[in-house]
Amino acid sequence: MYRDFAYVYDELMKDVDYDAWVDFIEKVFQTYQVRPERIVDLACGTGNITSRLASRGYMLTGVDISNEMLGIAREKSRKQGLFLQYINQDIRELQLHGLVDVIVCMCDGVNYILDDTDLKQVFERVYQYLRPGGLFLFDISSHYKLSEILANNLMAETEGDVNLVWFNNFDEKTNILQMDLTFFVRQGDLFKRFYETHFQRAYKNNEIIDLLRQVGFNIDKVCADFSLDPPSKDSERIFFCSVK
Ligand SMILES: C[S@@+](CC[C@H](N)C(=O)[O-])C[C@H]1O[C@@H](n2cnc3c(N)ncnc32)[C@H](O)[C@@H]1O
């Protein structure tokens, strides 16, 4: 996953309002009256959130399993003159050098963790590396979005020279969405075709809350769709704010 895709990820995400996303993250900081110094961005991808947080004055470390995504993140922050660290790790095996104030994981990182044991391990690692009183903020694509909107649908997208056709298959027994992605990327007069298969788990909010509690977190807020309001049954993006 996120190999050749890494090189077209930012083009396909061009319409995502990452500035507003980071505004929302800072709104959560204000709500909790935290002014963090050190932040870790898990499953940071090409660093769209990591670099924006760094340019707002925080000390950032981005963590991702894809070397290709990190390569692009590093190149972008070099060009922007930002000083931040990117490390290539599986978040299930997270290892940091010390405690941090805030850990975030945005835009589906948690959906890529497919079973409860692995997700509990991620939460345990996060708990281990947060200072007491530290904040853990992450989002998921909701169960509703994966099981009812994306499920068993054929989708297509075109952005500039990048075309994506995308077939989704949802397994109701495992709650796992399989996404078969076929890319066609223009190279001169021809198109390069490549494939990736991604798997995302649809979690019910309570399943997540149970796991967070099991590792010792206080769940302070579950909210949706870039507001601090509670989720409704058709919310597509759910945010979990937990304090150690
Ligand atoms: C949809 S992208 C989100 C990237 C970024 N957070 C953003 O907002 O654009 C999901 C990212 O999760 C990463 N990822 C998936 N499983 C992971 C794992 N086990 N450990 C670390 N990163 C992982 C992928 O490599 C990919 O970069």
Coordinates of C-alpha atoms and ligand atoms in Angstrom, one line a residue:
M1 CA 0.0 0.0 0.0
Y2 CA 1.0 3.6 -0.6
R3 CA 3.9 2.7 -3.0
D4 CA 3.2 4.1 -6.5
F5 CA 0.1 5.7 -4.9
A6 CA 2.4 7.8 -2.8
Y7 CA 3.5 9.8 -5.9
V8 CA -0.1 10.8 -6.8
Y9 CA -1.6 11.0 -3.3
D10 CA -1.3 14.8 -3.0
E11 CA -2.8 15.3 -6.4
L12 CA -5.8 13.2 -5.4
M13 CA -6.1 14.9 -2.0
K14 CA -5.9 18.4 -3.6
D15 CA -9.4 19.3 -2.6
V16 CA -9.0 18.3 1.0
D17 CA -8.9 21.4 3.2
Y18 CA -5.9 20.5 5.4
D19 CA -5.8 24.0 6.7
A20 CA -9.3 23.6 8.1
W21 CA -8.3 20.2 9.5
V22 CA -5.4 21.7 11.4
D23 CA -7.6 24.6 12.5
F24 CA -9.9 21.9 14.0
I25 CA -6.9 20.2 15.7
E26 CA -5.9 23.6 17.3
K27 CA -9.5 24.2 18.3
V28 CA -9.4 20.9 20.3
F29 CA -6.1 22.1 21.9
Q30 CA -7.9 25.3 22.9
T31 CA -10.9 23.3 24.3
Y32 CA -8.5 21.3 26.4
Q33 CA -6.3 24.3 27.2
V34 CA -3.2 22.5 26.1
R35 CA -0.4 24.4 24.4
P36 CA 1.7 21.4 23.3
E37 CA 5.4 21.6 22.4
R38 CA 6.0 18.2 21.1
I39 CA 3.5 16.5 18.8
V40 CA 3.7 13.1 17.1
D41 CA 1.6 12.6 13.9
L42 CA 0.9 8.9 13.4
A43 CA 0.3 7.5 9.9
C44 CA 1.4 11.0 8.7
G45 CA 1.6 10.0 5.0
T46 CA 3.0 12.8 2.9
G47 CA 3.0 15.1 5.9
N48 CA 0.1 17.4 5.0
I49 CA -0.9 17.7 8.6
T50 CA 2.6 17.3 10.1
S51 CA 4.1 20.2 8.1
R52 CA 1.1 22.5 8.8
L53 CA 1.4 21.9 12.5
A54 CA 5.2 22.4 12.3
S55 CA 4.7 25.7 10.5
R56 CA 2.3 26.8 13.3
G57 CA 5.2 26.5 15.8
Y58 CA 5.0 23.0 17.3
M59 CA 7.8 20.4 17.3
L60 CA 6.7 17.6 15.1
T61 CA 7.6 14.0 14.5
G62 CA 5.7 12.2 11.7
V63 CA 5.5 8.4 11.7
D64 CA 4.5 6.2 8.8
I65 CA 4.9 2.7 7.5
S66 CA 5.3 3.8 3.9
N67 CA 8.8 4.9 2.9
E68 CA 7.4 6.3 -0.3
M69 CA 5.0 8.6 1.5
L70 CA 7.7 9.7 3.9
G71 CA 10.1 10.4 1.0
I72 CA 7.5 12.9 -0.3
A73 CA 6.9 14.3 3.1
R74 CA 10.6 14.9 3.7
E75 CA 11.1 16.5 0.3
K76 CA 8.1 18.9 0.9
S77 CA 9.3 20.0 4.3
R78 CA 12.9 20.5 3.0
K79 CA 11.5 22.8 0.3
Q80 CA 9.4 24.6 2.9
G81 CA 12.5 25.0 5.1
L82 CA 10.7 23.2 8.0
F83 CA 12.7 21.3 10.6
L84 CA 10.8 18.2 11.5
Q85 CA 11.6 14.5 11.9
Y86 CA 10.0 11.7 9.9
I87 CA 10.4 8.1 11.0
N88 CA 9.5 4.9 9.2
Q89 CA 7.7 2.7 11.6
D90 CA 4.6 0.6 11.9
I91 CA 2.5 2.3 14.5
R92 CA 1.8 -1.0 16.1
E93 CA 5.5 -1.1 17.0
L94 CA 5.8 2.6 17.8
Q95 CA 9.1 3.5 19.5
L96 CA 9.8 7.1 20.4
H97 CA 12.8 8.6 22.3
G98 CA 10.8 10.3 25.1
L99 CA 7.4 11.5 26.2
V100 CA 5.3 13.9 24.1
D101 CA 2.4 16.3 24.8
V102 CA 0.1 15.3 22.0
I103 CA -0.3 12.4 19.6
V104 CA -2.6 12.7 16.6
C105 CA -3.5 10.2 13.9
M106 CA -5.6 11.7 11.2
C107 CA -7.4 10.7 8.0
D108 CA -8.0 7.0 8.5
G109 CA -4.7 5.8 10.0
V110 CA -6.7 3.8 12.6
N111 CA -9.0 2.2 10.0
Y112 CA -5.9 0.6 8.5
I113 CA -5.4 -1.3 11.7
L114 CA -7.5 -4.3 11.1
D115 CA -8.0 -6.2 14.3
D116 CA -8.7 -5.4 18.0
T117 CA -5.4 -6.9 19.3
D118 CA -3.4 -4.7 16.9
L119 CA -5.4 -1.6 17.6
K120 CA -5.1 -2.2 21.4
Q121 CA -1.3 -2.4 20.9
V122 CA -1.3 0.9 19.0
F123 CA -3.3 2.5 21.9
E124 CA -0.9 1.0 24.5
R125 CA 2.1 2.4 22.6
V126 CA 0.4 5.8 22.4
Y127 CA -0.4 5.7 26.1
Q128 CA 3.2 4.7 26.9
Y129 CA 4.7 7.8 25.1
L130 CA 2.2 10.5 26.2
R131 CA 3.1 12.5 29.2
P132 CA 0.5 12.4 32.0
G133 CA -2.3 14.7 31.0
G134 CA -1.2 14.4 27.4
L135 CA -3.8 14.4 24.6
F136 CA -4.5 11.7 22.0
L137 CA -6.6 12.9 19.1
F138 CA -7.5 10.7 16.1
D139 CA -10.2 10.3 13.6
I140 CA -11.8 7.4 11.7
S141 CA -13.9 7.0 8.7
S142 CA -17.2 5.9 10.4
H143 CA -18.7 2.5 10.2
Y144 CA -21.6 4.1 8.3
K145 CA -19.2 5.6 5.7
L146 CA -17.3 2.3 5.1
S147 CA -20.3 -0.1 5.3
E148 CA -22.9 2.0 3.6
I149 CA -21.4 4.7 1.4
L150 CA -18.2 3.1 0.1
A151 CA -19.2 -0.5 0.4
N152 CA -19.7 -2.5 -2.8
N153 CA -19.5 0.6 -5.0
L154 CA -17.5 1.3 -8.1
M155 CA -16.0 4.8 -7.9
A156 CA -14.0 6.9 -10.3
E157 CA -12.0 10.1 -9.8
T158 CA -9.9 12.3 -12.1
E159 CA -7.5 15.0 -10.9
G160 CA -5.1 16.5 -13.5
D161 CA -3.1 13.6 -15.0
V162 CA -4.2 11.1 -12.4
N163 CA -7.2 8.8 -13.0
L164 CA -8.4 6.4 -10.4
V165 CA -11.0 3.6 -10.6
W166 CA -11.9 2.0 -7.4
F167 CA -13.9 -1.0 -6.5
N168 CA -15.0 -1.6 -2.9
N169 CA -16.1 -4.8 -1.3
F170 CA -17.4 -4.9 2.2
D171 CA -17.3 -8.0 4.3
E172 CA -20.0 -7.8 6.9
K173 CA -18.6 -10.7 9.0
T174 CA -15.2 -9.1 9.5
N175 CA -16.3 -5.4 9.0
I176 CA -13.4 -5.0 6.6
L177 CA -13.6 -3.0 3.4
Q178 CA -11.4 -4.2 0.6
M179 CA -10.6 -1.4 -1.9
D180 CA -9.1 -2.4 -5.2
L181 CA -7.6 0.7 -6.7
T182 CA -6.5 0.9 -10.4
F183 CA -4.6 4.1 -11.3
F184 CA -3.9 5.5 -14.7
V185 CA -1.3 8.2 -14.6
R186 CA -0.3 10.2 -17.7
Q187 CA 3.3 9.9 -18.7
G188 CA 3.7 11.9 -22.0
D189 CA 1.3 10.4 -24.5
L190 CA 0.8 7.2 -22.6
F191 CA -0.8 6.3 -19.3
K192 CA 1.0 4.2 -16.7
R193 CA -1.4 1.7 -15.0
F194 CA -0.8 0.3 -11.6
Y195 CA -2.8 -1.3 -8.8
E196 CA -3.0 -1.3 -5.1
T197 CA -5.4 -3.2 -2.7
H198 CA -6.2 -1.5 0.6
F199 CA -8.1 -2.9 3.5
Q200 CA -9.8 -0.7 6.1
R201 CA -11.7 -1.9 9.2
A202 CA -15.1 -0.3 10.0
Y203 CA -15.1 0.3 13.7
K204 CA -18.2 1.1 15.8
N205 CA -17.5 4.0 18.1
N206 CA -18.1 1.8 21.2
E207 CA -15.5 -0.7 20.1
I208 CA -12.9 2.1 20.0
I209 CA -14.0 3.5 23.3
D210 CA -13.7 0.1 25.0
L211 CA -10.2 -0.4 23.7
L212 CA -9.1 3.1 24.8
R213 CA -10.6 2.5 28.3
Q214 CA -8.8 -0.9 28.5
V215 CA -5.4 0.8 28.1
G216 CA -6.3 3.5 30.7
F217 CA -7.4 6.5 28.6
N218 CA -10.1 8.8 29.8
I219 CA -12.4 9.5 26.8
D220 CA -13.2 13.1 26.9
K221 CA -15.0 13.6 23.7
V222 CA -16.3 11.8 20.7
C223 CA -17.4 14.3 18.0
A224 CA -17.9 14.3 14.3
D225 CA -17.3 16.0 11.0
F226 CA -14.9 18.8 12.2
S227 CA -17.3 20.1 14.9
L228 CA -17.3 19.4 18.6
D229 CA -20.8 18.1 18.3
P230 CA -21.5 14.4 19.0
P231 CA -21.8 12.1 16.0
S232 CA -25.1 11.3 14.4
K233 CA -25.9 8.0 12.7
D234 CA -24.8 9.4 9.3
S235 CA -21.6 11.1 10.4
E236 CA -18.7 10.2 8.2
R237 CA -15.7 11.2 10.2
I238 CA -15.6 10.6 13.9
F239 CA -13.0 12.2 16.2
F240 CA -11.9 10.7 19.5
C241 CA -10.2 13.0 22.1
S242 CA -8.7 11.1 25.0
V243 CA -6.5 12.2 27.9
K244 CA -3.9 10.1 29.6
Ligands
LIG1 C1 -5.1 8.0 4.1 S1 -3.4 8.1 4.5 C2 -3.4 9.5 5.6 C3 -2.1 10.2 5.6 C4 -2.1 11.6 6.4 N1 -2.4 11.3 7.8 C5 -3.1 12.6 5.8 O1 -3.9 13.1 6.5 O2 -3.0 12.9 4.6 C6 -3.1 6.7 5.6 C7 -1.7 6.5 6.0 O3 -1.6 5.5 6.9 C8 -0.4 4.8 6.8 N2 -0.4 3.6 7.5 C9 -1.3 2.5 7.3 N3 -1.0 1.5 8.2 C10 0.0 1.9 9.0 C11 0.8 1.4 10.0 N4 0.5 0.2 10.5 N5 1.8 2.1 10.6 C12 2.1 3.3 10.1 N6 1.4 3.9 9.1 C13 0.4 3.2 8.5 C14 -0.2 4.7 5.3 O4 1.1 4.4 4.9 C15 -0.7 6.1 4.8 O5 0.3 7.0 4.7

